[in-house]
XYZ file of N, CA and C in Angstrom:
525
model
N -8.111 -8.928 -43.548
C -9.422 -9.114 -42.947
C -9.950 -10.486 -43.301
N -10.794 -10.995 -42.434
C -11.365 -12.319 -42.611
C -12.807 -12.191 -43.112
N -13.120 -12.824 -44.222
C -14.482 -12.776 -44.775
C -15.394 -13.685 -43.965
N -16.619 -13.211 -43.706
C -17.586 -14.009 -42.959
C -18.673 -14.574 -43.868
N -18.838 -13.980 -45.042
C -19.900 -14.412 -45.938
C -21.258 -13.848 -45.572
N -21.312 -12.995 -44.580
C -22.570 -12.398 -44.136
C -22.727 -11.027 -44.782
N -23.895 -10.788 -45.369
C -24.187 -9.499 -45.996
C -25.433 -8.929 -45.326
N -25.386 -7.673 -44.943
C -26.522 -6.996 -44.314
C -26.790 -5.682 -45.040
N -28.033 -5.270 -45.028
C -28.415 -3.987 -45.623
C -28.512 -2.924 -44.539
N -28.193 -1.697 -44.906
C -28.344 -0.556 -44.006
C -29.782 -0.080 -44.101
N -30.436 0.166 -42.957
C -31.822 0.630 -42.996
C -31.884 2.127 -43.260
N -33.096 2.673 -43.302
C -33.303 4.091 -43.656
C -32.682 5.057 -42.655
N -32.378 4.588 -41.450
C -31.740 5.428 -40.438
C -30.223 5.250 -40.404
N -29.685 4.452 -41.330
C -28.241 4.248 -41.397
C -27.726 3.176 -40.454
N -28.627 2.359 -39.921
C -28.227 1.319 -38.980
C -27.954 0.002 -39.699
N -27.107 -0.789 -39.080
C -26.825 -2.137 -39.564
C -26.754 -3.046 -38.346
N -27.229 -4.258 -38.478
C -27.217 -5.213 -37.371
C -25.960 -6.072 -37.473
N -25.229 -6.132 -36.382
C -24.080 -7.031 -36.316
C -24.629 -8.396 -35.913
N -24.410 -9.421 -36.726
C -25.004 -10.733 -36.442
C -24.616 -11.276 -35.058
N -25.558 -12.004 -34.478
C -25.389 -12.549 -33.131
C -24.127 -13.399 -33.014
N -23.837 -14.204 -34.051
C -22.667 -15.087 -34.002
C -21.386 -14.267 -33.869
N -21.295 -13.164 -34.585
C -20.106 -12.302 -34.533
C -20.030 -11.608 -33.178
N -21.176 -11.117 -32.679
C -21.185 -10.476 -31.363
C -20.748 -11.455 -30.275
N -21.189 -12.699 -30.365
C -20.834 -13.706 -29.371
C -19.335 -13.999 -29.412
N -18.795 -14.228 -30.598
C -17.368 -14.552 -30.741
C -16.497 -13.397 -30.271
N -16.882 -12.171 -30.591
C -16.095 -10.993 -30.225
C -16.485 -10.413 -28.865
N -17.404 -11.076 -28.164
C -17.877 -10.637 -26.844
C -18.415 -9.205 -26.864
N -19.191 -8.897 -27.875
C -19.827 -7.580 -27.955
C -21.207 -7.708 -27.320
N -21.436 -6.911 -26.289
C -22.712 -6.966 -25.577
C -23.499 -5.687 -25.821
N -24.782 -5.763 -25.548
C -25.634 -4.588 -25.675
C -25.077 -3.482 -24.791
N -24.943 -2.301 -25.351
C -24.424 -1.159 -24.608
C -22.928 -0.968 -24.716
N -22.203 -1.946 -25.268
C -20.750 -1.799 -25.439
C -20.447 -0.686 -26.440
N -19.489 0.183 -26.140
C -19.124 1.223 -27.098
C -18.317 0.631 -28.253
N -18.597 1.101 -29.447
C -17.922 0.651 -30.666
C -17.270 1.859 -31.322
N -16.001 1.705 -31.682
C -15.263 2.768 -32.361
C -15.318 2.503 -33.859
N -15.471 3.557 -34.656
C -15.611 3.419 -36.108
C -14.408 4.038 -36.794
N -13.765 3.253 -37.669
C -12.611 3.702 -38.446
C -12.913 3.539 -39.926
N -12.175 4.257 -40.743
C -12.206 4.003 -42.183
C -10.808 3.628 -42.628
N -10.740 2.737 -43.598
C -9.471 2.286 -44.168
C -9.693 2.162 -45.670
N -9.369 3.245 -46.397
C -9.675 3.269 -47.835
C -11.177 3.260 -48.013
N -11.690 2.238 -48.697
C -13.139 2.151 -48.904
C -13.809 1.205 -47.898
N -13.095 0.829 -46.839
C -13.648 -0.077 -45.822
C -14.021 0.694 -44.561
N -15.089 0.259 -43.930
C -15.493 0.766 -42.619
C -15.147 -0.323 -41.618
N -14.391 0.034 -40.591
C -13.939 -0.932 -39.599
C -14.561 -0.583 -38.258
N -15.191 -1.566 -37.634
C -15.777 -1.402 -36.306
C -14.887 -2.112 -35.301
N -14.626 -1.467 -34.169
C -13.769 -2.049 -33.149
C -14.332 -1.698 -31.780
N -14.321 -2.689 -30.873
C -14.759 -2.386 -29.515
C -13.854 -1.307 -28.941
N -14.461 -0.322 -28.320
C -13.713 0.784 -27.747
C -13.292 0.429 -26.332
N -12.017 0.614 -26.024
C -11.486 0.337 -24.690
C -10.857 1.610 -24.136
N -11.527 2.212 -23.153
C -10.996 3.446 -22.558
C -9.653 3.222 -21.889
N -9.372 2.001 -21.459
C -8.103 1.713 -20.790
C -6.919 1.990 -21.714
N -7.110 1.894 -23.022
C -6.022 2.190 -23.962
C -5.588 3.649 -23.870
N -6.470 4.511 -23.385
C -6.142 5.928 -23.240
C -4.984 6.147 -22.267
N -4.758 5.188 -21.386
C -3.660 5.318 -20.424
C -2.295 5.201 -21.102
N -2.245 4.508 -22.248
C -1.038 4.416 -23.061
C 0.213 4.036 -22.292
N 1.312 4.748 -22.575
C 2.609 4.458 -21.965
C 2.560 4.558 -20.445
N 1.652 5.375 -19.939
C 1.520 5.557 -18.502
C 1.217 4.223 -17.818
N 0.288 3.439 -18.393
C -0.065 2.145 -17.805
C 1.089 1.165 -17.908
N 1.843 1.235 -18.988
C 2.989 0.350 -19.149
C 4.050 0.638 -18.079
N 4.305 1.918 -17.832
C 5.267 2.302 -16.791
C 4.747 1.872 -15.420
N 3.444 1.987 -15.211
C 2.848 1.565 -13.945
C 3.052 0.067 -13.741
N 2.890 -0.736 -14.803
C 3.136 -2.179 -14.731
C 4.582 -2.453 -14.341
N 5.492 -1.728 -14.940
C 6.913 -1.910 -14.631
C 7.195 -1.579 -13.170
N 6.552 -0.541 -12.656
C 6.732 -0.164 -11.252
C 6.188 -1.259 -10.327
N 5.028 -1.825 -10.662
C 4.467 -2.905 -9.850
C 5.384 -4.125 -9.868
N 5.912 -4.453 -11.043
C 6.836 -5.585 -11.149
C 8.083 -5.336 -10.318
N 8.631 -4.123 -10.404
C 9.821 -3.785 -9.630
C 9.580 -3.833 -8.131
N 8.419 -3.372 -7.701
C 8.130 -3.315 -6.269
C 7.731 -4.671 -5.691
N 6.992 -5.470 -6.466
C 6.438 -6.707 -5.919
C 7.154 -7.971 -6.393
N 7.861 -7.876 -7.509
C 8.573 -9.045 -8.024
C 7.732 -10.000 -8.850
N 6.480 -9.643 -9.116
C 5.590 -10.466 -9.933
C 5.411 -9.818 -11.297
N 4.963 -10.588 -12.281
C 4.553 -9.989 -13.544
C 3.300 -9.175 -13.263
N 3.180 -8.035 -13.924
C 2.024 -7.162 -13.722
C 1.388 -6.866 -15.063
N 0.080 -6.589 -15.052
C -0.623 -6.286 -16.299
C -1.797 -5.365 -16.039
N -2.146 -4.617 -17.073
C -3.361 -3.803 -17.101
C -4.187 -4.335 -18.261
N -5.464 -4.574 -18.003
C -6.340 -5.146 -19.018
C -7.502 -4.207 -19.311
N -8.152 -4.436 -20.467
C -9.460 -3.848 -20.667
C -10.445 -4.924 -20.212
N -11.641 -4.968 -20.729
C -12.606 -5.963 -20.264
C -12.459 -7.306 -20.970
N -11.477 -7.433 -21.882
C -11.329 -8.691 -22.607
C -9.901 -9.157 -22.820
N -8.960 -8.222 -22.940
C -7.594 -8.603 -23.271
C -6.590 -7.877 -22.386
N -5.387 -8.414 -22.353
C -4.293 -7.756 -21.654
C -3.738 -6.687 -22.585
N -3.720 -5.437 -22.131
C -3.249 -4.312 -22.939
C -1.778 -4.004 -22.705
N -1.354 -4.053 -21.448
C 0.013 -3.712 -21.065
C 0.494 -4.752 -20.058
N 1.766 -5.124 -20.159
C 2.310 -6.118 -19.226
C 3.797 -5.886 -19.035
N 4.305 -6.380 -17.913
C 5.741 -6.331 -17.645
C 6.111 -7.528 -16.790
N 7.402 -7.802 -16.722
C 7.879 -8.891 -15.895
C 8.175 -10.148 -16.692
N 8.506 -11.230 -15.990
C 8.918 -12.470 -16.650
C 7.848 -13.072 -17.575
N 6.584 -12.809 -17.304
C 5.504 -13.387 -18.108
C 4.964 -12.422 -19.160
N 5.688 -11.352 -19.448
C 5.204 -10.318 -20.359
C 4.747 -10.896 -21.696
N 5.580 -11.740 -22.320
C 5.222 -12.303 -23.624
C 3.955 -13.138 -23.554
N 3.815 -13.914 -22.500
C 2.641 -14.773 -22.337
C 1.373 -13.948 -22.114
N 1.495 -12.852 -21.369
C 0.332 -12.047 -21.019
C -0.099 -11.076 -22.107
N 0.859 -10.437 -22.742
C 0.553 -9.340 -23.655
C -0.380 -9.766 -24.780
N -1.460 -9.035 -24.938
C -2.485 -9.226 -25.965
C -3.254 -10.539 -25.846
N -3.117 -11.230 -24.719
C -3.851 -12.475 -24.507
C -5.316 -12.172 -24.200
N -6.186 -13.074 -24.580
C -7.612 -12.952 -24.283
C -7.872 -13.512 -22.889
N -8.647 -12.784 -22.108
C -8.950 -13.183 -20.737
C -10.018 -14.269 -20.719
N -9.957 -15.160 -19.727
C -10.948 -16.234 -19.615
C -12.318 -15.645 -19.265
N -13.364 -16.381 -19.616
C -14.737 -15.940 -19.334
C -14.963 -15.745 -17.839
N -14.445 -16.655 -17.027
C -14.667 -16.546 -15.581
C -13.974 -15.309 -15.013
N -12.793 -15.001 -15.518
C -12.094 -13.799 -15.062
C -12.896 -12.553 -15.442
N -13.349 -12.486 -16.698
C -14.120 -11.335 -17.182
C -15.394 -11.162 -16.354
N -16.092 -12.251 -16.075
C -17.319 -12.177 -15.285
C -17.052 -11.646 -13.881
N -15.980 -12.096 -13.269
C -15.654 -11.619 -11.911
C -15.293 -10.141 -11.916
N -14.574 -9.684 -12.926
C -14.228 -8.264 -12.994
C -15.490 -7.431 -13.225
N -16.374 -7.871 -14.124
C -17.622 -7.127 -14.376
C -18.507 -7.088 -13.131
N -18.395 -8.103 -12.290
C -19.147 -8.138 -11.030
C -18.424 -7.371 -9.927
N -17.323 -6.708 -10.282
C -16.531 -5.892 -9.360
C -15.926 -6.708 -8.216
N -15.550 -7.940 -8.518
C -14.952 -8.817 -7.516
C -13.433 -8.793 -7.644
N -12.778 -8.768 -6.496
C -11.326 -8.901 -6.503
C -10.986 -10.385 -6.478
N -9.786 -10.699 -6.931
C -9.340 -12.089 -6.955
C -8.012 -12.181 -6.221
N -7.940 -13.102 -5.308
C -6.670 -13.476 -4.691
C -6.623 -14.994 -4.762
N -5.851 -15.513 -5.696
C -5.790 -16.956 -5.926
C -4.356 -17.435 -5.789
N -3.891 -17.624 -4.553
C -2.505 -18.038 -4.349
C -2.222 -19.466 -4.818
N -3.269 -20.273 -5.010
C -3.058 -21.661 -5.440
C -3.282 -21.852 -6.933
N -3.721 -20.830 -7.644
C -3.892 -20.942 -9.093
C -5.269 -20.517 -9.565
N -5.306 -19.856 -10.707
C -6.554 -19.361 -11.284
C -6.389 -19.305 -12.793
N -7.436 -19.652 -13.525
C -7.398 -19.599 -14.985
C -7.623 -18.159 -15.439
N -6.558 -17.511 -15.867
C -6.636 -16.117 -16.295
C -6.847 -15.993 -17.789
N -6.091 -16.756 -18.576
C -6.088 -16.589 -20.020
C -6.926 -17.653 -20.714
N -7.598 -17.227 -21.766
C -8.446 -18.126 -22.522
C -7.616 -19.158 -23.289
N -6.515 -18.725 -23.910
C -5.722 -19.596 -24.768
C -4.792 -20.522 -23.995
N -4.410 -20.145 -22.807
C -3.424 -20.910 -22.055
C -4.124 -21.617 -20.906
N -4.084 -22.944 -20.931
C -4.816 -23.712 -19.933
C -4.156 -23.833 -18.575
N -2.998 -23.234 -18.368
C -2.324 -23.398 -17.081
C -2.775 -22.337 -16.078
N -3.159 -22.777 -14.874
C -3.566 -21.808 -13.853
C -2.362 -21.030 -13.320
N -2.596 -19.768 -13.038
C -1.546 -18.890 -12.523
C -1.885 -18.469 -11.104
N -0.855 -18.248 -10.309
C -1.052 -17.600 -9.014
C -1.325 -16.140 -9.344
N -2.413 -15.607 -8.806
C -2.930 -14.359 -9.342
C -3.601 -13.504 -8.278
N -3.439 -12.201 -8.411
C -4.235 -11.227 -7.659
C -4.688 -10.193 -8.678
N -5.967 -9.856 -8.647
C -6.508 -8.912 -9.634
C -7.618 -8.077 -9.016
N -7.693 -6.818 -9.472
C -8.697 -5.881 -8.979
C -9.283 -5.142 -10.192
N -10.618 -4.999 -10.237
C -11.207 -4.251 -11.351
C -10.875 -2.761 -11.269
N -10.721 -2.139 -12.435
C -10.518 -0.693 -12.525
C -11.863 -0.096 -12.935
N -12.371 0.815 -12.098
C -13.650 1.454 -12.399
C -13.459 2.962 -12.547
N -14.302 3.535 -13.378
C -14.302 4.978 -13.567
C -15.729 5.409 -13.849
N -16.197 6.381 -13.121
C -17.569 6.877 -13.257
C -18.585 5.744 -13.157
N -18.314 4.778 -12.304
C -19.241 3.679 -12.082
C -19.135 2.521 -13.057
N -18.324 2.636 -14.099
C -18.185 1.573 -15.096
C -16.905 0.788 -14.876
N -16.972 -0.531 -15.042
C -15.770 -1.363 -15.001
C -15.106 -1.259 -16.373
N -13.867 -0.769 -16.386
C -13.152 -0.556 -17.647
C -12.089 -1.615 -17.905
N -11.708 -2.340 -16.874
C -10.667 -3.337 -17.010
C -10.189 -3.772 -15.650
N -8.905 -4.146 -15.576
C -8.350 -4.590 -14.305
C -6.851 -4.342 -14.268
N -6.328 -4.406 -13.074
C -4.889 -4.393 -12.860
C -4.591 -5.676 -12.082
N -3.519 -6.372 -12.482
C -3.260 -7.663 -11.875
C -1.772 -7.946 -11.756
N -1.462 -8.869 -10.876
C -0.115 -9.444 -10.804
C -0.290 -10.952 -10.894
N 0.690 -11.617 -11.502
C 0.582 -13.056 -11.705
C 1.964 -13.689 -11.728
N 1.983 -14.971 -11.435
C 3.216 -15.751 -11.528
C 2.880 -17.199 -11.823
N 3.780 -17.879 -12.501
C 3.640 -19.319 -12.689
C 4.686 -20.057 -11.847
N 5.405 -19.310 -11.029
C 6.424 -19.870 -10.147
C 5.753 -20.382 -8.869
N 5.783 -21.678 -8.667
C 5.097 -22.276 -7.516
C 5.742 -21.924 -6.178
N 6.954 -21.380 -6.204
C 7.629 -21.004 -4.959
C 7.157 -19.655 -4.428
N 6.589 -18.816 -5.313
C 6.156 -17.482 -4.898
C 4.729 -17.519 -4.377
N 4.449 -16.730 -3.375
C 3.118 -16.672 -2.762
C 2.552 -15.265 -2.861
N 1.260 -15.200 -3.089
C 0.541 -13.925 -3.104
C -0.179 -13.768 -1.767
N -0.272 -12.530 -1.303
C -0.913 -12.299 -0.011
C -1.846 -11.093 -0.087
N -2.487 -10.805 1.034
C -3.371 -9.647 1.129
C -2.608 -8.338 0.926
N -1.322 -8.325 1.213
C -0.522 -7.113 1.008
C -0.485 -6.737 -0.467
N -0.211 -7.721 -1.323
C -0.202 -7.456 -2.775
C -1.581 -7.033 -3.252
N -2.616 -7.655 -2.702
C -3.977 -7.291 -3.077
C -4.281 -5.843 -2.699
N -3.832 -5.412 -1.539
C -4.032 -4.021 -1.106
C -3.318 -3.047 -2.041
N -2.113 -3.397 -2.446
C -1.368 -2.545 -3.393
C -2.112 -2.460 -4.723
N -2.666 -3.585 -5.184
C -3.431 -3.581 -6.439
C -4.707 -2.746 -6.325
N -5.358 -2.777 -5.173
C -6.558 -1.957 -4.978
C -6.217 -0.480 -5.106
N -5.091 -0.101 -4.548
C -4.630 1.288 -4.668
C -4.331 1.620 -6.126
N -3.657 0.711 -6.820
C -3.335 0.921 -8.235
C -4.598 1.053 -9.076
N -5.583 0.189 -8.831
C -6.830 0.235 -9.593
C -7.582 1.540 -9.348
N -7.617 1.979 -8.111
C -8.271 3.248 -7.786
C -7.579 4.404 -8.493
N -6.263 4.396 -8.472
C -5.483 5.458 -9.095
C -5.690 5.469 -10.617
N -5.617 4.309 -11.250
C -5.803 4.246 -12.711
C -7.223 4.673 -13.097
N -8.200 4.275 -12.288
C -9.571 4.693 -12.550
C -9.741 6.200 -12.466
N -9.093 6.824 -11.503
C -9.159 8.285 -11.357
C -8.515 8.987 -12.552
N -7.475 8.380 -13.140
C -6.828 8.962 -14.301
C -7.761 9.008 -15.517
N -8.761 8.143 -15.539
C -9.680 8.080 -16.677
C -10.942 8.914 -16.476
N -11.092 9.529 -15.310
C -12.297 10.356 -15.068
C -12.161 11.724 -15.692
């Protein structure tokens, strides 16, 4: 664990304030669900991602999308890539999503960027990308996407339609 040097007191109702700087860095917003763990004498707080509930199922779904479309495929929560398959699996897996991508998914916007789009926060290279938000019970839980860094491959409305179906299906699995 990384020490922050910040000490807070618990109030009479058992509440503690997570400092603004930490919330900003970890992208914790008002209303975000937080999961609580214990590890020996430590209390660990972690943003809760319902998309993780899909587990191996989402990974197999990514593999099916890669097999059918020939692009790398991924399932994300609202901040990171959770599951990935295809040639870009190593690059995508556990990567942090760019702010612009996260904002578009939260706004329930689909993305079809055949000429390139900044998907990952750490990697400055634009990818050819199609992405659709996954919603369940009215909440945006993440996204399903296909991507490539191969300039010879093109994305079209057909791939976007397949992703819309995938996102709808994954969202229904979480209801």
